[in-house]
C-alpha cells in the first residue's frame, strides 16, 4: 500500500516500536548486563556481561591472561572448542497478561545456539549478522529463566563441511602460518575470527549485541528504513520509505501523523490506516521543491548537512508518540564508460554529480572481542583517518558489519564507506538452509544501514571472483562449472537481487577486485579480474623495489595495496617477554601470519637502507622494527603518490585512476601487519630522495631534544636538532594517542609537533616515556 509524506516521516522516527513511549501500546525490558556463563561440562561457572563474549568474561574474572599475550591465541583454543551456556533469571516488572504479544529480540548472537525460555525451546540461531525475534507470548511468565546453549563455532563449521558430501567447498583450512581454524566458510560468522594473515584465531561465543523483551498491544513497528532519491528531470528530492508493522489489533488502526522539518519549511498532517497482521507500508514523499536542500558531502568537498525531523504520531484513544531523527540528502553514481585514448572503461564515483577521487584505507575489525570496541575508540580511529586527509574507508568483507555508531560517525565526519557483504577469500556453499540465512542477513543489513549517506557502494565479496577465476584452490577444469554456478547463485541471483529490490540509492558491485561491467558482460566472472583497464584491482608486490613506481599498475581504481611493518617496540613489549625480543625469535615467527613476511620486509629495507649495526641484540631488534616502519611509510607514500598522479592522465592507454585505498588502516592485535595508523599522517611539505639513503654522503647523527608544554588537552613537542634528520620517529611508550606528524624529514633546526592523547596524561608522564629516533641513530 502507499501513503503520503506524513506517514513516511512517521515511520522514519518510530524506533523501534510503533508504540514506543506510550505505556498503553508497548513496554520494553532490557536484558543487558549480568548473566551467568558455564562451560559444557559445568566444571566452570562465572558471571558474564551482555553484550559480551566468553573470552572477555574469563579475562574479567581472572581465569585467563590477556588473550593477546605471547602465545595465548594457541593456549586458549580450548575456549572456542567448548560448548558454553549463557543463562539469566529475570522478573517482568509489569503485568504480562495485559499484553497481546510478547517478543524476545536479539540484535546479535555469536553464533550457533539453542534458545530456551523456562526450559521450553523457542528457537535457534546460526548467523552472527542476523536479528532474531522469537514470539514468547505463550511461554513467558512473571518470573523467567532464559538460556542460550551455544555450540562451538569451530566444531559446528567442521560438522557443516562434513555434511556437504556432494563436493568440497574450498579452502578447507587457512595456511599453516596463520595458526587458524578450518571451514570458516560454512558458518555465518566473522570470517577473520578463525585467523587471517594479519590476525589471530579467536572464534568467540556470546551475545554480542542488545537483547530485550518487547511487549505490545495494538501494533508494533518491526523495522523502518528509508533512502533519499533525486529526480534529475524534475530536480526534486524525495524519500522512499519502507516499514514493516505487526498489527495485533483485530481491527484496523487509524490515526494522524504530523511531520515537521523546520529548515525545509515543512509541516504536514496525514491520515493513516493500518490493517491487522504483518503489513509492509511503502512511502514515496516529495520534498518541497521551493526550498533549497543542502546536500551531504564527503570530507574536503563540502558540509555534512543533515535535517532534523520531528514526528507526532496520533493514534486512536488519544495515544501519541513524538520522535526525532536526522535525514541526509546525497546522490552517488558509479561511472563505467569509454575513455578516449584507452581501452576498457572508467571506474569512478560521482557524489552529487561531482567526480571524486577516493583516498583512504581498508577497515578491519578493531578488536577480536567486539565488546571492547567502544564509541570512544571508534571516534579516535575515524578521527585519525580524517586527520590523515582520508575521505574513504572500505569495510572489508572478512570482518563484520560495523556497529551503528561507526556509520553515524562516518556520516558526521564525511567519510565515504565502501561496504562489503561478509564473504571473503573463499568459496561458499549454496544449500537451502545456508541461503535462507544469507538472504535474511543481507535484507536485515540493508534495512539497517541504507539511510546512512556515508555508505556509497555495496560490495558482494572480497576477492572471490579472483579466487575462482585465477584458480587459487586448484579446481579441476571439469568441475569449474559447479563453482561458477554456486558463485552466480549466491552473489547474483540472491545478494544482488535483494540489493536491487531493497536499495536503489547506491550502486552494487559483485566482488572486489572485479572488472565491473566487463565481468557482467563475461557472465559475472571475468577471465582476468585484475585487468587494469576495468573496475578495481588489488595490488601487492613485496619483491620488487617499492621506490620504483614503474612496478605499480596504472589502474582505474586500486582498492587494496600495501606493505607490512612491525608495530613499535613499546607496543610489542606489553605482550611479550625478554626472550621474545629478537627478529627471529619464536615469538616473532609466531606473530607473523604472512608466509615469508619477515624476510620480505628485510628485502625491501635492503634496497635503500643499511641494516642495523648495533652489537646489542635488543637494540638491533628495536632498530629493525624502526626500519620496517620507515620502509612501509616510504613504500606506501611512493605508491599512493603514483596513483594520485595517475588520476588525470592516460599514458600508453592506461591511467585515469580515481581511487586509492591502502591496506590497512587499523590493527587487531600487536603483530606485523599492513596497518599504518600514525605512520601515514600527511606532512605540509613533500620530499623526494635523489638516491637511496644507504648511499647518502654527509649525513651525521642528529641530537634531537624536545621541550613539552601543555595546551589545553593537547601537548606541544618543540623539537630541536643538531643536524638534518631523516625519518624522525616520536614515541611515548604505552601512552595512547597520536602525533600531528611522525616519521618526517627534519631539515630545519626547530619544529613543533602536537600530541593528541586518547586518555588523560601529564607533561611529566610524557617526558618520562618520550623517545625519539632518526635514521642515523641506528648506525
PDB file of N, CA and C in Angstrom, residues 605-674:
ATOM      1  N   UNK A 605      63.826  -3.282   2.911  1.00  0.00           N
ATOM      2  CA  UNK A 605      64.743  -2.394   3.624  1.00  0.00           C
ATOM      3  C   UNK A 605      66.080  -2.345   2.910  1.00  0.00           C
ATOM      4  N   UNK A 606      66.564  -3.501   2.486  1.00  0.00           N
ATOM      5  CA  UNK A 606      67.887  -3.591   1.868  1.00  0.00           C
ATOM      6  C   UNK A 606      68.039  -2.842   0.564  1.00  0.00           C
ATOM      7  N   UNK A 607      66.922  -2.541  -0.115  1.00  0.00           N
ATOM      8  CA  UNK A 607      67.018  -1.792  -1.370  1.00  0.00           C
ATOM      9  C   UNK A 607      67.548  -0.385  -1.145  1.00  0.00           C
ATOM     10  N   UNK A 608      67.248   0.227   0.016  1.00  0.00           N
ATOM     11  CA  UNK A 608      67.569   1.645   0.187  1.00  0.00           C
ATOM     12  C   UNK A 608      68.167   2.015   1.539  1.00  0.00           C
ATOM     13  N   UNK A 609      68.270   1.029   2.441  1.00  0.00           N
ATOM     14  CA  UNK A 609      68.817   1.324   3.758  1.00  0.00           C
ATOM     15  C   UNK A 609      69.810   0.240   4.165  1.00  0.00           C
ATOM     16  N   UNK A 610      70.724   0.608   5.020  1.00  0.00           N
ATOM     17  CA  UNK A 610      71.611  -0.379   5.627  1.00  0.00           C
ATOM     18  C   UNK A 610      70.891  -1.009   6.815  1.00  0.00           C
ATOM     19  N   UNK A 611      71.142  -2.298   7.008  1.00  0.00           N
ATOM     20  CA  UNK A 611      70.555  -2.957   8.162  1.00  0.00           C
ATOM     21  C   UNK A 611      71.256  -2.499   9.438  1.00  0.00           C
ATOM     22  N   UNK A 612      70.624  -2.627  10.598  1.00  0.00           N
ATOM     23  CA  UNK A 612      71.212  -2.135  11.857  1.00  0.00           C
ATOM     24  C   UNK A 612      72.580  -2.740  12.129  1.00  0.00           C
ATOM     25  N   UNK A 613      73.421  -1.954  12.776  1.00  0.00           N
ATOM     26  CA  UNK A 613      74.812  -2.360  13.010  1.00  0.00           C
ATOM     27  C   UNK A 613      75.143  -2.511  14.491  1.00  0.00           C
ATOM     28  N   UNK A 614      74.175  -2.398  15.367  1.00  0.00           N
ATOM     29  CA  UNK A 614      74.434  -2.477  16.799  1.00  0.00           C
ATOM     30  C   UNK A 614      74.872  -3.887  17.196  1.00  0.00           C
ATOM     31  N   UNK A 615      75.753  -3.961  18.191  1.00  0.00           N
ATOM     32  CA  UNK A 615      76.178  -5.252  18.736  1.00  0.00           C
ATOM     33  C   UNK A 615      75.257  -5.723  19.863  1.00  0.00           C
ATOM     34  N   UNK A 616      74.335  -4.868  20.268  1.00  0.00           N
ATOM     35  CA  UNK A 616      73.358  -5.201  21.307  1.00  0.00           C
ATOM     36  C   UNK A 616      72.138  -5.832  20.647  1.00  0.00           C
ATOM     37  N   UNK A 617      71.824  -7.108  20.948  1.00  0.00           N
ATOM     38  CA  UNK A 617      70.695  -7.774  20.278  1.00  0.00           C
ATOM     39  C   UNK A 617      69.368  -7.041  20.455  1.00  0.00           C
ATOM     40  N   UNK A 618      69.106  -6.528  21.652  1.00  0.00           N
ATOM     41  CA  UNK A 618      67.854  -5.822  21.872  1.00  0.00           C
ATOM     42  C   UNK A 618      67.783  -4.555  21.038  1.00  0.00           C
ATOM     43  N   UNK A 619      68.893  -3.812  20.994  1.00  0.00           N
ATOM     44  CA  UNK A 619      68.913  -2.590  20.191  1.00  0.00           C
ATOM     45  C   UNK A 619      68.752  -2.905  18.707  1.00  0.00           C
ATOM     46  N   UNK A 620      69.347  -4.017  18.291  1.00  0.00           N
ATOM     47  CA  UNK A 620      69.197  -4.436  16.893  1.00  0.00           C
ATOM     48  C   UNK A 620      67.741  -4.714  16.562  1.00  0.00           C
ATOM     49  N   UNK A 621      67.034  -5.366  17.498  1.00  0.00           N
ATOM     50  CA  UNK A 621      65.609  -5.641  17.302  1.00  0.00           C
ATOM     51  C   UNK A 621      64.825  -4.345  17.196  1.00  0.00           C
ATOM     52  N   UNK A 622      65.072  -3.414  18.105  1.00  0.00           N
ATOM     53  CA  UNK A 622      64.381  -2.133  18.068  1.00  0.00           C
ATOM     54  C   UNK A 622      64.679  -1.380  16.774  1.00  0.00           C
ATOM     55  N   UNK A 623      65.936  -1.398  16.363  1.00  0.00           N
ATOM     56  CA  UNK A 623      66.317  -0.682  15.141  1.00  0.00           C
ATOM     57  C   UNK A 623      65.696  -1.318  13.899  1.00  0.00           C
ATOM     58  N   UNK A 624      65.615  -2.644  13.907  1.00  0.00           N
ATOM     59  CA  UNK A 624      64.991  -3.327  12.771  1.00  0.00           C
ATOM     60  C   UNK A 624      63.505  -2.993  12.687  1.00  0.00           C
ATOM     61  N   UNK A 625      62.839  -2.974  13.841  1.00  0.00           N
ATOM     62  CA  UNK A 625      61.432  -2.572  13.885  1.00  0.00           C
ATOM     63  C   UNK A 625      61.267  -1.171  13.301  1.00  0.00           C
ATOM     64  N   UNK A 626      62.133  -0.259  13.728  1.00  0.00           N
ATOM     65  CA  UNK A 626      62.089   1.122  13.236  1.00  0.00           C
ATOM     66  C   UNK A 626      62.251   1.154  11.721  1.00  0.00           C
ATOM     67  N   UNK A 627      63.183   0.366  11.190  1.00  0.00           N
ATOM     68  CA  UNK A 627      63.405   0.369   9.738  1.00  0.00           C
ATOM     69  C   UNK A 627      62.214  -0.217   8.982  1.00  0.00           C
ATOM     70  N   UNK A 628      61.534  -1.204   9.556  1.00  0.00           N
ATOM     71  CA  UNK A 628      60.342  -1.716   8.862  1.00  0.00           C
ATOM     72  C   UNK A 628      59.287  -0.627   8.761  1.00  0.00           C
ATOM     73  N   UNK A 629      59.178   0.213   9.779  1.00  0.00           N
ATOM     74  CA  UNK A 629      58.197   1.290   9.746  1.00  0.00           C
ATOM     75  C   UNK A 629      58.594   2.373   8.745  1.00  0.00           C
ATOM     76  N   UNK A 630      59.889   2.680   8.689  1.00  0.00           N
ATOM     77  CA  UNK A 630      60.388   3.646   7.701  1.00  0.00           C
ATOM     78  C   UNK A 630      60.146   3.118   6.294  1.00  0.00           C
ATOM     79  N   UNK A 631      60.476   1.844   6.096  1.00  0.00           N
ATOM     80  CA  UNK A 631      60.272   1.228   4.782  1.00  0.00           C
ATOM     81  C   UNK A 631      58.804   1.276   4.380  1.00  0.00           C
ATOM     82  N   UNK A 632      57.922   0.880   5.295  1.00  0.00           N
ATOM     83  CA  UNK A 632      56.484   0.877   4.983  1.00  0.00           C
ATOM     84  C   UNK A 632      55.995   2.271   4.631  1.00  0.00           C
ATOM     85  N   UNK A 633      56.395   3.258   5.438  1.00  0.00           N
ATOM     86  CA  UNK A 633      55.958   4.629   5.192  1.00  0.00           C
ATOM     87  C   UNK A 633      56.387   5.099   3.807  1.00  0.00           C
ATOM     88  N   UNK A 634      57.629   4.816   3.429  1.00  0.00           N
ATOM     89  CA  UNK A 634      58.128   5.242   2.120  1.00  0.00           C
ATOM     90  C   UNK A 634      57.433   4.492   0.991  1.00  0.00           C
ATOM     91  N   UNK A 635      57.246   3.180   1.162  1.00  0.00           N
ATOM     92  CA  UNK A 635      56.606   2.385   0.112  1.00  0.00           C
ATOM     93  C   UNK A 635      55.178   2.849  -0.141  1.00  0.00           C
ATOM     94  N   UNK A 636      54.412   3.028   0.931  1.00  0.00           N
ATOM     95  CA  UNK A 636      53.028   3.461   0.773  1.00  0.00           C
ATOM     96  C   UNK A 636      52.980   4.874   0.203  1.00  0.00           C
ATOM     97  N   UNK A 637      53.907   5.732   0.635  1.00  0.00           N
ATOM     98  CA  UNK A 637      53.973   7.106   0.117  1.00  0.00           C
ATOM     99  C   UNK A 637      54.211   7.105  -1.387  1.00  0.00           C
ATOM    100  N   UNK A 638      55.205   6.349  -1.836  1.00  0.00           N
ATOM    101  CA  UNK A 638      55.539   6.325  -3.261  1.00  0.00           C
ATOM    102  C   UNK A 638      54.381   5.770  -4.080  1.00  0.00           C
ATOM    103  N   UNK A 639      53.768   4.686  -3.593  1.00  0.00           N
ATOM    104  CA  UNK A 639      52.691   4.061  -4.357  1.00  0.00           C
ATOM    105  C   UNK A 639      51.442   4.939  -4.381  1.00  0.00           C
ATOM    106  N   UNK A 640      51.119   5.537  -3.236  1.00  0.00           N
ATOM    107  CA  UNK A 640      49.946   6.412  -3.187  1.00  0.00           C
ATOM    108  C   UNK A 640      50.121   7.609  -4.106  1.00  0.00           C
ATOM    109  N   UNK A 641      51.305   8.218  -4.089  1.00  0.00           N
ATOM    110  CA  UNK A 641      51.553   9.369  -4.956  1.00  0.00           C
ATOM    111  C   UNK A 641      51.472   8.986  -6.422  1.00  0.00           C
ATOM    112  N   UNK A 642      51.883   7.768  -6.757  1.00  0.00           N
ATOM    113  CA  UNK A 642      51.772   7.309  -8.135  1.00  0.00           C
ATOM    114  C   UNK A 642      50.307   7.246  -8.569  1.00  0.00           C
ATOM    115  N   UNK A 643      49.459   6.692  -7.715  1.00  0.00           N
ATOM    116  CA  UNK A 643      48.046   6.579  -8.078  1.00  0.00           C
ATOM    117  C   UNK A 643      47.387   7.954  -8.172  1.00  0.00           C
ATOM    118  N   UNK A 644      47.780   8.856  -7.293  1.00  0.00           N
ATOM    119  CA  UNK A 644      47.178  10.191  -7.344  1.00  0.00           C
ATOM    120  C   UNK A 644      47.635  10.960  -8.578  1.00  0.00           C
ATOM    121  N   UNK A 645      48.883  10.748  -8.994  1.00  0.00           N
ATOM    122  CA  UNK A 645      49.340  11.380 -10.247  1.00  0.00           C
ATOM    123  C   UNK A 645      48.598  10.826 -11.455  1.00  0.00           C
ATOM    124  N   UNK A 646      48.174   9.571 -11.355  1.00  0.00           N
ATOM    125  CA  UNK A 646      47.546   8.898 -12.497  1.00  0.00           C
ATOM    126  C   UNK A 646      46.081   9.247 -12.673  1.00  0.00           C
ATOM    127  N   UNK A 647      45.540  10.075 -11.787  1.00  0.00           N
ATOM    128  CA  UNK A 647      44.103  10.330 -11.827  1.00  0.00           C
ATOM    129  C   UNK A 647      43.688  11.125 -13.056  1.00  0.00           C
ATOM    130  N   UNK A 648      44.565  11.931 -13.581  1.00  0.00           N
ATOM    131  CA  UNK A 648      44.164  12.827 -14.672  1.00  0.00           C
ATOM    132  C   UNK A 648      44.964  12.600 -15.950  1.00  0.00           C
ATOM    133  N   UNK A 649      45.588  11.429 -16.072  1.00  0.00           N
ATOM    134  CA  UNK A 649      46.397  11.194 -17.269  1.00  0.00           C
ATOM    135  C   UNK A 649      46.188   9.790 -17.823  1.00  0.00           C
ATOM    136  N   UNK A 650      46.352   9.690 -19.134  1.00  0.00           N
ATOM    137  CA  UNK A 650      46.374   8.409 -19.832  1.00  0.00           C
ATOM    138  C   UNK A 650      47.751   8.285 -20.470  1.00  0.00           C
ATOM    139  N   UNK A 651      48.497   7.286 -20.069  1.00  0.00           N
ATOM    140  CA  UNK A 651      49.842   7.054 -20.593  1.00  0.00           C
ATOM    141  C   UNK A 651      49.877   5.659 -21.204  1.00  0.00           C
ATOM    142  N   UNK A 652      50.203   5.610 -22.493  1.00  0.00           N
ATOM    143  CA  UNK A 652      50.202   4.347 -23.223  1.00  0.00           C
ATOM    144  C   UNK A 652      48.901   3.578 -23.000  1.00  0.00           C
ATOM    145  N   UNK A 653      47.805   4.329 -23.020  1.00  0.00           N
ATOM    146  CA  UNK A 653      46.481   3.725 -22.954  1.00  0.00           C
ATOM    147  C   UNK A 653      46.000   3.386 -21.562  1.00  0.00           C
ATOM    148  N   UNK A 654      46.777   3.727 -20.531  1.00  0.00           N
ATOM    149  CA  UNK A 654      46.378   3.364 -19.176  1.00  0.00           C
ATOM    150  C   UNK A 654      46.403   4.582 -18.260  1.00  0.00           C
ATOM    151  N   UNK A 655      45.555   4.517 -17.234  1.00  0.00           N
ATOM    152  CA  UNK A 655      45.519   5.606 -16.267  1.00  0.00           C
ATOM    153  C   UNK A 655      44.099   5.960 -15.867  1.00  0.00           C
ATOM    154  N   UNK A 656      43.891   7.234 -15.580  1.00  0.00           N
ATOM    155  CA  UNK A 656      42.611   7.739 -15.092  1.00  0.00           C
ATOM    156  C   UNK A 656      42.224   7.011 -13.800  1.00  0.00           C
ATOM    157  N   UNK A 657      43.202   6.891 -12.903  1.00  0.00           N
ATOM    158  CA  UNK A 657      42.977   6.262 -11.601  1.00  0.00           C
ATOM    159  C   UNK A 657      42.155   7.200 -10.729  1.00  0.00           C
ATOM    160  N   UNK A 658      41.047   6.700 -10.183  1.00  0.00           N
ATOM    161  CA  UNK A 658      40.151   7.561  -9.403  1.00  0.00           C
ATOM    162  C   UNK A 658      39.909   7.052  -7.983  1.00  0.00           C
ATOM    163  N   UNK A 659      40.810   6.217  -7.501  1.00  0.00           N
ATOM    164  CA  UNK A 659      40.686   5.781  -6.117  1.00  0.00           C
ATOM    165  C   UNK A 659      41.911   5.018  -5.678  1.00  0.00           C
ATOM    166  N   UNK A 660      42.331   5.239  -4.432  1.00  0.00           N
ATOM    167  CA  UNK A 660      43.465   4.528  -3.852  1.00  0.00           C
ATOM    168  C   UNK A 660      43.164   4.294  -2.374  1.00  0.00           C
ATOM    169  N   UNK A 661      42.914   3.041  -2.020  1.00  0.00           N
ATOM    170  CA  UNK A 661      42.598   2.654  -0.649  1.00  0.00           C
ATOM    171  C   UNK A 661      43.653   1.645  -0.193  1.00  0.00           C
ATOM    172  N   UNK A 662      44.568   2.096   0.673  1.00  0.00           N
ATOM    173  CA  UNK A 662      45.644   1.186   1.053  1.00  0.00           C
ATOM    174  C   UNK A 662      45.179   0.203   2.119  1.00  0.00           C
ATOM    175  N   UNK A 663      45.887  -0.893   2.191  1.00  0.00           N
ATOM    176  CA  UNK A 663      45.618  -1.930   3.179  1.00  0.00           C
ATOM    177  C   UNK A 663      46.661  -1.819   4.275  1.00  0.00           C
ATOM    178  N   UNK A 664      46.319  -1.523   5.491  1.00  0.00           N
ATOM    179  CA  UNK A 664      45.009  -1.418   6.089  1.00  0.00           C
ATOM    180  C   UNK A 664      45.104  -0.287   7.080  1.00  0.00           C
ATOM    181  N   UNK A 665      43.988   0.250   7.555  1.00  0.00           N
ATOM    182  CA  UNK A 665      44.023   1.376   8.485  1.00  0.00           C
ATOM    183  C   UNK A 665      44.463   0.960   9.880  1.00  0.00           C
ATOM    184  N   UNK A 666      43.794  -0.053  10.437  1.00  0.00           N
ATOM    185  CA  UNK A 666      43.926  -0.353  11.864  1.00  0.00           C
ATOM    186  C   UNK A 666      44.423  -1.767  12.095  1.00  0.00           C
ATOM    187  N   UNK A 667      44.952  -1.996  13.289  1.00  0.00           N
ATOM    188  CA  UNK A 667      45.412  -3.317  13.718  1.00  0.00           C
ATOM    189  C   UNK A 667      44.381  -3.962  14.626  1.00  0.00           C
ATOM    190  N   UNK A 668      44.434  -5.306  14.685  1.00  0.00           N
ATOM    191  CA  UNK A 668      43.552  -6.032  15.592  1.00  0.00           C
ATOM    192  C   UNK A 668      44.318  -6.562  16.802  1.00  0.00           C
ATOM    193  N   UNK A 669      45.649  -6.748  16.643  1.00  0.00           N
ATOM    194  CA  UNK A 669      46.498  -7.148  17.767  1.00  0.00           C
ATOM    195  C   UNK A 669      47.918  -6.678  17.492  1.00  0.00           C
ATOM    196  N   UNK A 670      48.825  -6.973  18.419  1.00  0.00           N
ATOM    197  CA  UNK A 670      50.191  -6.474  18.337  1.00  0.00           C
ATOM    198  C   UNK A 670      51.049  -7.465  17.551  1.00  0.00           C
ATOM    199  N   UNK A 671      51.202  -7.199  16.267  1.00  0.00           N
ATOM    200  CA  UNK A 671      51.906  -8.131  15.389  1.00  0.00           C
ATOM    201  C   UNK A 671      52.272  -7.405  14.100  1.00  0.00           C
ATOM    202  N   UNK A 672      53.175  -7.988  13.307  1.00  0.00           N
ATOM    203  CA  UNK A 672      53.434  -7.391  11.994  1.00  0.00           C
ATOM    204  C   UNK A 672      52.176  -7.414  11.148  1.00  0.00           C
ATOM    205  N   UNK A 673      51.901  -6.301  10.489  1.00  0.00           N
ATOM    206  CA  UNK A 673      50.716  -6.226   9.644  1.00  0.00           C
ATOM    207  C   UNK A 673      50.909  -5.088   8.659  1.00  0.00           C
ATOM    208  N   UNK A 674      49.880  -4.850   7.874  1.00  0.00           N
ATOM    209  CA  UNK A 674      49.909  -3.781   6.879  1.00  0.00           C
ATOM    210  C   UNK A 674      49.364  -2.470   7.450  1.00  0.00           C
TER     211      UNK A 674
END
